[in-house]
XYZ file of C-alpha atoms in Angstrom:
535
model
C 43.715 -12.968 18.376
C 39.917 -13.433 18.434
C 38.378 -14.529 15.160
C 35.547 -12.312 13.810
C 32.023 -13.646 14.234
C 30.877 -15.631 11.213
C 27.265 -16.066 12.298
C 24.503 -13.605 13.148
C 20.834 -13.685 14.162
C 18.410 -10.876 13.313
C 14.861 -10.717 14.684
C 12.148 -8.748 12.873
C 9.061 -7.971 14.948
C 5.837 -7.022 13.168
C 2.558 -5.454 14.222
C -0.288 -4.813 11.794
C -3.910 -3.697 11.737
C -3.941 -2.508 15.337
C -6.675 -0.002 14.395
C -6.031 2.255 17.372
C -6.752 -0.268 20.114
C -4.356 0.596 22.937
C -5.683 -0.513 26.317
C -7.132 -4.003 26.929
C -10.696 -2.780 27.183
C -13.952 -3.257 25.272
C -15.570 0.040 24.251
C -18.839 -1.839 23.871
C -19.427 -2.986 27.433
C -16.354 -1.998 29.474
C -15.092 -5.542 30.001
C -11.400 -6.396 30.003
C -9.917 -8.045 26.927
C -6.543 -9.702 26.387
C -5.194 -7.681 23.473
C -4.182 -4.162 22.476
C -1.063 -2.113 21.793
C -0.259 -1.725 25.517
C 0.067 -5.517 25.813
C 2.003 -5.795 22.564
C 4.421 -3.206 23.987
C 5.181 -5.603 26.850
C 5.871 -8.438 24.405
C 8.199 -6.171 22.420
C 10.076 -5.203 25.587
C 10.486 -8.879 26.504
C 11.983 -9.602 23.086
C 14.385 -6.688 23.409
C 15.552 -7.917 26.825
C 16.753 -11.122 25.184
C 19.383 -9.070 23.397
C 20.539 -9.392 19.829
C 19.630 -7.420 16.747
C 15.926 -6.537 16.639
C 13.902 -4.405 14.217
C 10.288 -3.387 14.899
C 8.019 -2.695 11.927
C 4.337 -1.763 11.806
C 2.582 -2.855 8.648
C -0.237 -0.284 8.618
C -3.834 0.440 9.654
C -3.136 1.996 13.052
C -4.727 5.465 12.687
C -8.349 4.337 12.192
C -10.744 1.689 13.415
C -11.630 2.334 17.070
C -13.780 4.938 18.837
C -10.491 6.390 20.131
C -9.070 7.033 16.673
C -12.342 8.574 15.477
C -12.496 10.876 18.498
C -8.873 11.918 17.992
C -9.351 12.675 14.298
C -12.838 14.193 14.312
C -13.615 15.558 17.776
C -10.422 16.273 19.727
C -8.069 16.940 16.820
C -5.985 19.802 18.242
C -2.823 17.688 18.530
C -1.251 14.551 17.002
C -2.977 11.327 17.892
C -2.168 9.389 21.026
C -1.548 6.361 18.808
C 1.510 8.071 17.326
C 2.646 9.134 20.805
C 2.487 5.524 21.973
C 4.283 4.220 18.896
C 7.020 6.814 19.436
C 7.386 5.601 23.011
C 7.581 1.970 21.898
C 10.356 3.011 19.483
C 9.224 1.615 16.167
C 11.983 1.395 13.572
C 9.652 1.991 10.611
C 5.995 1.839 9.565
C 4.087 1.328 6.333
C 0.804 3.163 5.615
C -2.261 0.935 5.347
C -5.405 1.719 3.392
C -7.173 3.045 6.500
C -4.443 5.637 7.089
C -6.170 7.674 4.357
C -9.646 7.590 5.934
C -9.409 10.966 7.651
C -7.904 12.843 4.737
C -4.471 13.787 3.510
C -3.967 16.739 5.876
C -4.547 14.550 8.913
C -2.230 11.872 7.570
C 0.537 14.382 6.894
C 0.146 15.712 10.459
C 0.612 12.211 11.857
C 3.618 11.522 9.629
C 5.248 14.764 10.836
C 4.650 13.779 14.475
C 6.307 10.374 14.048
C 9.794 9.725 15.406
C 10.123 6.801 13.004
C 10.298 6.696 9.201
C 7.318 5.859 7.007
C 8.191 3.534 4.121
C 6.028 3.830 1.040
C 7.419 2.864 -2.367
C 4.192 2.654 -4.358
C 2.192 5.609 -2.966
C 3.486 8.461 -5.099
C 2.720 12.016 -6.181
C 0.752 12.273 -9.415
C 2.842 15.292 -10.411
C 6.385 14.364 -9.382
C 6.226 10.566 -9.355
C 8.086 10.577 -6.038
C 6.965 8.694 -2.892
C 4.673 10.924 -0.838
C 4.828 9.489 2.653
C 8.444 8.768 3.429
C 11.186 6.950 1.571
C 10.570 3.775 -0.465
C 12.864 1.771 1.786
C 15.359 1.889 4.627
C 18.654 0.063 5.036
C 20.187 -0.991 8.360
C 23.890 -1.874 8.487
C 25.715 -3.521 11.388
C 29.388 -3.290 12.332
C 30.107 -6.675 10.766
C 28.909 -5.358 7.390
C 25.524 -7.094 7.235
C 22.980 -4.923 5.409
C 19.225 -5.412 5.762
C 16.680 -3.486 3.679
C 12.961 -3.050 4.337
C 10.766 -2.008 1.406
C 7.317 -0.550 2.161
C 4.266 -1.283 -0.016
C 0.536 -0.541 0.327
C -2.325 -2.282 -1.444
C -2.997 -0.346 -4.640
C -6.734 -0.984 -4.285
C -7.160 2.103 -2.058
C -8.800 4.270 -4.793
C -11.601 1.713 -5.039
C -12.635 2.488 -1.449
C -11.426 5.900 -0.433
C -13.183 9.240 -0.833
C -11.695 11.063 -3.800
C -10.819 14.231 -1.880
C -8.819 12.168 0.634
C -6.422 10.874 -2.033
C -6.449 13.722 -4.552
C -2.996 14.054 -6.112
C -1.960 10.580 -4.962
C -1.254 7.639 -7.243
C -1.148 4.026 -6.066
C 1.189 1.909 -8.203
C 0.894 -1.860 -8.547
C 2.886 -3.417 -5.650
C 4.305 -6.261 -7.746
C 5.571 -3.914 -10.458
C 7.021 -1.629 -7.790
C 8.674 -4.485 -5.912
C 10.350 -5.827 -9.067
C 12.032 -2.449 -9.536
C 13.056 -1.789 -5.943
C 14.057 -5.291 -4.803
C 16.503 -5.523 -7.708
C 17.819 -2.072 -6.787
C 18.239 -3.066 -3.138
C 20.179 -6.162 -4.133
C 22.357 -4.592 -6.818
C 22.845 -0.980 -5.734
C 22.293 -1.032 -1.970
C 24.108 -4.385 -1.619
C 21.433 -5.693 0.770
C 22.190 -9.097 2.232
C 18.587 -9.440 3.463
C 15.507 -7.959 1.746
C 12.310 -7.650 3.751
C 9.112 -6.434 2.093
C 6.464 -4.998 4.413
C 3.275 -5.055 2.360
C -0.045 -3.786 3.683
C -1.994 -6.378 1.790
C -2.657 -10.068 2.144
C -2.703 -13.289 0.177
C -4.976 -13.762 -2.795
C -4.135 -17.453 -2.958
C -3.842 -20.284 -0.449
C -0.235 -20.193 0.741
C 0.001 -24.009 0.641
C -1.790 -24.923 -2.582
C -1.620 -21.734 -4.626
C -5.338 -21.957 -5.367
C -7.194 -18.649 -5.543
C -8.857 -17.912 -2.200
C -10.730 -14.836 -3.422
C -11.611 -13.032 -6.617
C -8.330 -11.752 -8.046
C -9.098 -8.038 -8.003
C -5.610 -6.828 -7.062
C -6.588 -5.978 -3.490
C -4.252 -8.666 -2.132
C -1.077 -9.647 -4.011
C 1.084 -11.319 -1.385
C 1.290 -14.591 -3.259
C 2.219 -12.830 -6.499
C 4.980 -10.936 -4.679
C 6.490 -14.220 -3.510
C 6.174 -15.879 -6.917
C 7.023 -13.057 -9.305
C 9.621 -10.932 -7.503
C 13.026 -12.584 -7.097
C 15.216 -11.564 -4.191
C 12.688 -11.286 -1.318
C 13.704 -13.079 1.861
C 10.815 -12.127 4.168
C 7.307 -10.833 3.421
C 5.455 -9.081 6.247
C 1.736 -8.862 5.451
C -1.542 -7.611 6.921
C -4.892 -6.166 5.826
C -6.754 -9.485 5.978
C -6.499 -9.731 9.798
C -5.255 -13.306 9.472
C -3.048 -15.136 11.956
C -0.420 -16.686 9.711
C 3.078 -17.949 10.519
C 5.397 -20.893 9.999
C 4.954 -20.919 6.231
C 7.054 -20.119 3.184
C 5.906 -19.350 -0.353
C 8.459 -19.979 -3.100
C 11.195 -19.777 -0.485
C 9.915 -16.507 1.002
C 9.236 -16.553 4.751
C 5.746 -15.066 5.286
C 3.823 -13.841 8.306
C 0.610 -11.988 9.248
C -0.105 -11.091 12.913
C -3.893 -10.786 13.122
C -5.454 -7.500 14.260
C -6.087 -5.221 17.260
C -2.923 -6.341 19.028
C -3.793 -10.018 19.425
C -0.365 -11.152 18.226
C 3.163 -9.888 17.760
C 4.739 -11.302 14.632
C 8.321 -12.558 14.943
C 10.658 -13.538 12.127
C 14.084 -14.923 13.014
C 16.729 -14.756 10.293
C 19.972 -16.698 10.696
C 22.982 -15.366 8.778
C 26.326 -17.006 8.080
C 29.456 -15.616 6.476
C 30.691 -17.925 3.723
C 33.635 -16.961 1.499
C 33.455 -13.390 2.801
C 29.773 -13.122 1.893
C 26.864 -12.981 4.341
C 24.118 -15.429 3.393
C 20.699 -16.244 4.835
C 20.885 -19.843 6.019
C 17.578 -20.070 7.880
C 14.418 -18.017 8.489
C 11.441 -18.842 10.665
C 8.204 -17.003 11.458
C 6.024 -17.324 14.550
C 3.249 -15.477 16.385
C 3.567 -14.390 20.014
C 0.142 -14.300 21.661
C -0.975 -11.360 23.786
C -2.879 -13.653 26.158
C -1.783 -13.820 29.792
C 0.410 -10.730 29.361
C 0.132 -7.502 31.332
C -0.040 -4.071 29.728
C 2.939 -1.740 29.580
C 2.121 0.847 32.261
C 3.907 3.647 30.400
C 1.690 3.150 27.345
C -1.447 3.092 29.499
C -0.391 6.350 31.152
C 0.294 7.998 27.795
C -3.147 7.013 26.521
C -5.067 7.826 29.726
C -5.951 11.517 29.058
C -7.240 10.731 25.569
C -9.128 7.665 26.784
C -10.787 9.661 29.589
C -11.883 12.391 27.168
C -13.244 9.696 24.886
C -15.266 8.048 27.654
C -16.990 11.347 28.499
C -17.899 11.792 24.841
C -19.062 8.195 24.396
C -21.375 8.351 27.400
C -23.274 11.403 26.151
C -26.977 10.577 25.849
C -28.253 11.823 22.505
C -31.752 10.346 22.270
C -34.138 7.485 22.985
C -36.154 4.831 21.173
C -39.857 4.016 21.218
C -41.579 1.219 19.342
C -40.031 -2.041 18.190
C -36.983 -3.387 20.042
C -33.898 -2.269 18.081
C -31.427 -4.463 19.974
C -29.591 -7.171 18.041
C -29.343 -10.461 19.905
C -28.733 -12.765 16.929
C -26.658 -11.314 14.051
C -27.476 -14.194 11.685
C -31.202 -13.825 12.295
C -30.877 -10.070 11.712
C -29.494 -10.888 8.267
C -32.249 -13.419 7.509
C -35.271 -11.198 7.948
C -36.029 -7.516 8.259
C -34.943 -5.996 11.584
C -35.924 -2.647 13.150
C -32.323 -1.468 13.494
C -31.404 -2.088 9.859
C -34.730 -0.659 8.736
C -33.901 2.489 10.713
C -30.398 2.809 9.217
C -31.808 2.513 5.710
C -34.647 4.874 6.602
C -32.212 7.562 7.755
C -30.170 7.145 4.571
C -33.312 7.595 2.464
C -34.565 10.586 4.432
C -31.233 12.406 4.348
C -30.648 11.724 0.658
C -34.215 12.228 -0.564
C -34.499 8.904 -2.394
C -36.764 5.911 -1.831
C -34.370 2.942 -2.111
C -31.428 2.221 0.197
C -29.026 -0.568 1.073
C -26.814 -0.980 4.141
C -24.843 -3.664 5.980
C -24.507 -4.871 9.542
C -20.731 -4.540 9.644
C -19.855 -7.297 12.081
C -21.279 -9.638 14.682
C -20.528 -7.261 17.549
C -23.086 -4.604 16.586
C -25.632 -4.526 19.421
C -28.258 -2.269 17.828
C -29.980 0.277 20.082
C -31.513 -0.052 23.534
C -34.112 2.399 24.902
C -31.438 5.061 25.537
C -28.915 5.982 22.818
C -25.415 7.309 23.514
C -22.510 8.215 21.255
C -21.017 4.871 22.293
C -23.946 3.107 20.636
C -23.379 5.018 17.406
C -19.650 4.279 17.348
C -20.019 0.582 18.119
C -22.695 0.021 15.494
C -21.143 2.161 12.771
C -17.387 1.574 12.920
C -16.320 2.897 9.496
C -15.991 6.557 8.418
C -18.276 6.124 5.429
C -20.208 8.829 3.643
C -23.359 8.508 1.525
C -23.643 8.333 -2.247
C -26.793 8.370 -4.372
C -26.301 6.409 -7.587
C -28.525 5.946 -10.616
C -28.573 2.241 -11.395
C -30.700 -0.133 -13.435
C -33.109 -2.725 -12.142
C -30.632 -5.310 -13.412
C -27.923 -3.731 -11.243
C -30.186 -4.027 -8.195
C -30.878 -7.679 -8.938
C -27.179 -8.377 -9.520
C -26.309 -6.699 -6.212
C -28.898 -8.793 -4.393
C -27.522 -11.947 -6.005
C -24.051 -10.958 -4.778
C -25.424 -10.510 -1.252
C -27.242 -13.833 -1.514
C -23.844 -15.541 -1.880
C -23.374 -14.755 1.825
C -25.515 -17.797 2.675
C -25.300 -21.538 2.210
C -27.259 -24.548 3.475
C -25.642 -26.993 5.884
C -26.202 -30.756 5.899
C -29.380 -30.254 7.936
C -30.816 -27.894 5.321
C -30.355 -24.917 7.637
C -29.065 -21.526 6.527
C -25.565 -20.578 7.636
C -22.876 -18.119 6.561
C -20.930 -19.204 3.494
C -17.262 -19.971 4.016
C -16.434 -17.441 1.286
C -17.510 -14.679 3.677
C -15.613 -16.078 6.680
C -12.150 -16.830 5.243
C -9.525 -15.588 4.801
C -11.261 -12.975 6.993
C -14.904 -12.334 8.026
C -16.717 -10.170 5.485
C -20.091 -9.599 7.131
C -19.864 -6.012 5.872
C -20.269 -7.278 2.308
C -23.835 -8.488 2.840
C -26.405 -5.742 2.270
C -30.004 -5.402 3.400
C -32.352 -3.201 1.387
C -35.258 -0.912 2.102
C -37.709 0.594 -0.391
C -37.987 -2.626 -2.378
C -39.536 -6.007 -1.569
C -37.547 -9.179 -2.163
C -37.056 -12.821 -1.184
C -33.775 -14.763 -1.345
C -34.008 -18.556 -1.700
C -30.726 -20.092 -0.545
C -31.721 -23.537 -1.859
C -31.230 -22.260 -5.405
C -27.888 -21.998 -7.203
C -25.792 -18.889 -6.789
C -26.768 -16.168 -9.238
C -30.399 -17.289 -9.306
C -31.551 -16.864 -5.709
C -33.747 -13.765 -5.957
C -37.228 -15.189 -6.418
C -39.208 -12.009 -5.767
C -38.130 -8.447 -6.508
C -40.673 -5.624 -6.455
C -40.830 -1.841 -6.180
C -44.012 -0.110 -5.073
C -45.984 -3.341 -5.462
C -44.842 -4.149 -9.009
C -41.977 -6.285 -10.347
C -38.830 -4.230 -10.806
C -38.119 -3.469 -14.435
C -34.585 -4.622 -15.192
C -34.218 -1.922 -17.843
C -35.561 0.977 -15.779
C -33.266 3.286 -13.801
C -33.623 3.815 -10.057
C -31.849 6.129 -7.612
C -30.325 4.221 -4.689
C -28.467 5.537 -1.633
C -25.564 3.509 -0.229
C -22.242 4.132 1.502
C -19.281 5.330 -0.541
C -17.445 2.010 -0.140
C -20.244 0.096 -1.812
C -20.782 2.818 -4.415
C -17.163 2.359 -5.516
C -17.823 -1.329 -6.164
C -16.124 -2.361 -2.920
C -16.911 -5.846 -1.663
C -17.127 -7.289 -5.192
C -20.085 -5.192 -6.301
C -18.830 -4.248 -9.797
C -22.360 -3.426 -10.946
C -22.111 -0.112 -9.055
C -18.663 0.936 -10.186
C -18.663 3.849 -12.608
C -22.426 4.432 -12.452
C -23.802 7.959 -12.504
C -23.557 9.726 -9.149
C -26.573 11.896 -8.420
C -25.562 13.196 -5.025
C -22.809 12.835 -2.426
C -23.234 13.688 1.251
C -19.667 14.318 2.382
C -20.286 13.925 6.115
C -19.310 10.806 8.050
C -22.229 8.535 8.829
C -21.381 8.659 12.549
C -21.992 12.412 12.497
C -25.080 12.078 10.319
C -26.649 9.470 12.593
C -25.796 11.355 15.793
C -27.153 14.659 14.435
C -30.287 12.909 13.197
C -31.001 11.409 16.629
C -30.267 14.676 18.435
C -32.611 16.493 16.082
C -35.437 14.048 16.714
C -34.805 13.501 20.421
C -36.959 10.381 20.238
C -36.834 7.993 17.284
C -39.637 5.595 16.500
C -38.666 2.047 15.609
C -40.660 0.404 12.824
C -40.712 -2.907 10.961
C -42.345 -3.434 7.571
C -40.900 -6.899 6.777
C -40.120 -5.984 3.170
C -37.587 -8.784 2.691
C -36.565 -12.214 3.969
C -34.237 -15.115 3.278
C -35.642 -18.627 2.948
C -34.160 -22.137 2.825
C -36.769 -23.684 0.545
C -39.237 -22.676 -2.127
C -41.927 -24.137 0.133
C -41.553 -21.057 2.355
C -42.783 -18.699 -0.359
C -46.312 -17.575 0.395
């Protein structure tokens, strides 16, 4: 008689932060790229062909982030998104909502949840009235014929209210992930008799996974390290949010992984089980990243996405206006952040004109923003302004303005040659170019040679030094107004006005209304490497 199997291997595949990138294509210039959900689908299929027990989990941030997802949510929103259709076809076993799942409002999110053929796991996103999870069950348990039970618990960073528009999360409460995990992991072990506990947490690591040293200000945005240290009973922690490529590490015995963003990697965790004294135990667990490079797209996924992608291309190629005056193209992102640039001056100018105030701040979100050429299309708007932000006018003090500028000034450091470069704090664990603001309506100089917190050497409004005690009305995006990006000086300040229309729509309507926009440059600010550069 054949003896029962006493060993078992389970593979957990993870995707995270895909942000709606399906085909291997750049929306900016039409070139081919080597990542995207269609390629990841091929990697998943290859893993499934190997046989064995495989679970596929998405860790969040798939409904927002690309021109496709914006078009599906805001322009062609008559049916569930093609992203969900593709994920249904790929046969995900479960997903966890990320912070960007809330960007298009609760109604849209509920529509996408209803269209999903897979469960959403969300233990710490609950109803304010009932206290029950709002978007799916807290966890799911899989059981195999040999009796092995594996549980996956879903968690989302509780920092969402610090970024999201209030009407998008009204009635929703975000509970601390560590507190939530302590409750549910114990329950999964004791009541659900789980032999393996996997936590899928849409959040990252607040500390270096090797040394335990803080790698960012401990705001509660990322609590992956705390989960590993403070919650007993976790075998595997799937993470995301930071867009890091992390594998092959353990923290306090917990196998951890993070598979980058936009479909560059498929995360793979292999768990080896062994039955000892009639009990299944985890005897080994390893994490690795499978690269999307040199892999062809899944043709079925491309075909599913094709109608939506074609409709998007027509919309993106619409000409909505033109530019005269200064060149608004961005050829050097660092230089654009070192001295006033026509494109950023225009963004701030539009914010001031639409809000009716005379001071504005805005960021160049990443190093891929090309600015504007002579002809402007919807594609140009979408590429340059990738987030669904709205505008907020806040009443702040002169001291708040100075403090905000000092925070932005931390973006820079001097290298060994005395040249200005981007500080490592804004590059790891993920690039944070979006947390450096440029201002219009005031005049200022940043001196990077000075110590942090004392780099603003000139700060004027209408030709006079800004009074630190006086109040000023400033327009900024809702993310910054909430204090996002470590700008606590803005949090809780009096809101004078909110313009509850996405900036993409505001900018497009503004250009259409003008037909021709005039580029200007007043050189109201600059960043210097030495006090000798001050006039």
